[in-house]
Amino acid sequence: MATRSGSAAADQIHARPLVSTVALAVAIVFLLVGILGFIPGITTNFSDMQFAGHESEAKLLGVFQVSILHNIVHLLFGIAGLALARTVSGARLYLIGGGAVYAVLWLYGLVIDHGSGANFVPLNTADNWLHLGLAVGMIALGLLLSPRRGTSRA
């Protein structure tokens, strides 16, 4: 019995807050997406990939337009998430701040001409919808999973 309670106490001490666990999972997904963007077959038209710009015809999973720059951004976003997920405040910042970045990217994708030089990331309609989903999801997770301050009133 002592072993169980001692183990449970150790688990409580080392338990990761949910917001940190979710931020870590999101970061890992971004790292995987960044890596997969460099793998022929998973990324169609791989030989047509450009460093940046709308001319890159490479598509992750045959759907999401990517470039070398786009893949690098995913990798960097994942690395930032790994670092920030170590604390509750960092995890919250990563999810809410990252969601805000994706909201801006979604708006950017709506207003630019996808065939113009302004589309340097590059973005297509599928990317725009994904960015909206990421924005809403990340912000919601950051807000809903963050510990509440001052909720334990006597």
C-alpha positions as semicolon CSV with decimal commas, in nm:
position;residue;x (nm);y (nm);z (nm)
1;M;0,000;0,000;0,000
2;A;0,278;0,243;0,081
3;T;0,419;0,187;-0,265
4;R;0,091;0,277;-0,429
5;S;0,041;0,602;-0,239
6;G;0,407;0,688;-0,284
7;S;0,374;0,623;-0,656
8;A;0,053;0,825;-0,677
9;A;0,221;1,113;-0,495
10;A;0,514;1,096;-0,738
11;D;0,271;1,091;-1,031
12;Q;0,100;1,403;-0,895
13;I;0,431;1,584;-0,860
14;H;0,540;1,495;-1,213
15;A;0,199;1,529;-1,376
16;R;0,202;1,769;-1,667
17;P;-0,081;2,024;-1,673
18;L;-0,330;1,951;-1,951
19;V;-0,259;2,279;-2,132
20;S;0,111;2,185;-2,145
21;T;0,035;1,835;-2,272
22;V;-0,190;1,970;-2,546
23;A;0,065;2,235;-2,647
24;L;0,330;1,961;-2,664
25;A;0,103;1,748;-2,885
26;V;0,034;2,043;-3,117
27;A;0,408;2,113;-3,139
28;I;0,480;1,751;-3,230
29;V;0,216;1,765;-3,503
30;F;0,380;2,078;-3,648
31;L;0,719;1,904;-3,643
32;L;0,572;1,602;-3,822
33;V;0,402;1,822;-4,083
34;G;0,730;2,007;-4,141
35;I;0,918;1,679;-4,188
36;L;0,648;1,521;-4,406
37;G;0,659;1,826;-4,633
38;F;1,010;1,718;-4,735
39;I;0,920;1,356;-4,817
40;P;0,845;1,274;-5,182
41;G;0,524;1,077;-5,220
42;I;0,369;1,222;-4,907
43;T;0,425;1,555;-5,077
44;T;0,303;1,532;-5,435
45;N;0,478;1,719;-5,717
46;F;0,783;1,717;-5,493
47;S;1,019;1,802;-5,780
48;D;0,818;2,122;-5,839
49;M;0,879;2,250;-5,484
50;Q;1,025;2,600;-5,474
51;F;1,194;2,778;-5,183
52;A;0,900;3,021;-5,158
53;G;0,626;3,168;-5,371
54;H;0,308;3,066;-5,542
55;E;0,501;2,886;-5,817
56;S;0,565;2,594;-5,581
57;E;0,328;2,323;-5,699
58;A;0,424;2,075;-5,426
59;K;0,127;1,967;-5,212
60;L;0,141;1,795;-4,877
61;L;-0,091;1,493;-4,893
62;G;-0,183;1,614;-5,241
63;V;-0,395;1,893;-5,088
64;F;-0,199;2,164;-4,903
65;Q;0,036;2,377;-5,113
66;V;0,384;2,386;-4,955
67;S;0,728;2,522;-5,023
68;I;1,064;2,485;-4,853
69;L;0,992;2,804;-4,657
70;H;0,646;2,677;-4,559
71;N;0,797;2,350;-4,429
72;I;1,069;2,535;-4,239
73;V;0,805;2,754;-4,074
74;H;0,619;2,440;-3,960
75;L;0,942;2,301;-3,815
76;L;1,023;2,626;-3,635
77;F;0,667;2,650;-3,503
78;G;0,704;2,297;-3,368
79;I;1,038;2,373;-3,203
80;A;0,891;2,685;-3,042
81;G;0,603;2,475;-2,912
82;L;0,839;2,219;-2,759
83;A;1,018;2,496;-2,572
84;L;0,703;2,681;-2,464
85;A;0,507;2,371;-2,359
86;R;0,743;2,327;-2,063
87;T;0,548;2,579;-1,854
88;V;0,177;2,653;-1,818
89;S;0,224;3,018;-1,915
90;G;0,440;2,921;-2,213
91;A;0,192;2,656;-2,328
92;R;-0,093;2,906;-2,303
93;L;0,110;3,164;-2,497
94;Y;0,195;2,907;-2,764
95;L;-0,165;2,800;-2,814
96;I;-0,329;3,143;-2,798
97;G;-0,046;3,334;-2,967
98;G;0,000;3,064;-3,230
99;G;-0,375;3,064;-3,290
100;A;-0,362;3,440;-3,339
101;V;-0,078;3,397;-3,591
102;Y;-0,288;3,144;-3,782
103;A;-0,589;3,379;-3,773
104;V;-0,376;3,649;-3,935
105;L;-0,245;3,396;-4,189
106;W;-0,604;3,292;-4,266
107;L;-0,703;3,657;-4,326
108;Y;-0,391;3,707;-4,538
109;G;-0,484;3,404;-4,747
110;L;-0,832;3,544;-4,802
111;V;-0,724;3,885;-4,928
112;I;-0,425;3,806;-5,149
113;D;-0,438;3,688;-5,506
114;H;-0,314;3,329;-5,485
115;G;-0,147;3,368;-5,825
116;S;0,050;3,679;-5,731
117;G;0,393;3,733;-5,583
118;A;0,223;3,832;-5,256
119;N;0,148;3,462;-5,207
120;F;0,505;3,396;-5,091
121;V;0,420;3,130;-4,830
122;P;0,242;2,974;-5,058
123;L;-0,127;2,930;-4,973
124;N;-0,423;2,769;-5,143
125;T;-0,790;2,737;-5,045
126;A;-0,725;2,418;-4,846
127;D;-0,449;2,597;-4,652
128;N;-0,687;2,883;-4,575
129;W;-0,950;2,652;-4,426
130;L;-0,684;2,466;-4,229
131;H;-0,547;2,793;-4,093
132;L;-0,894;2,899;-3,980
133;G;-0,941;2,565;-3,803
134;L;-0,600;2,593;-3,639
135;A;-0,671;2,948;-3,526
136;V;-1,004;2,860;-3,366
137;G;-0,879;2,532;-3,221
138;M;-0,554;2,661;-3,076
139;I;-0,710;2,972;-2,922
140;A;-0,998;2,770;-2,777
141;L;-0,761;2,510;-2,629
142;G;-0,536;2,778;-2,482
143;L;-0,831;2,951;-2,317
144;L;-1,029;2,646;-2,207
145;L;-0,739;2,440;-2,072
146;S;-0,557;2,714;-1,884
147;P;-0,582;2,697;-1,505
148;R;-0,833;2,943;-1,368
149;R;-0,705;3,210;-1,133
150;G;-0,899;3,288;-0,820
151;T;-1,161;3,017;-0,867
152;S;-1,117;2,870;-0,519
153;R;-1,296;3,123;-0,301
154;A;-1,377;3,036;0,059
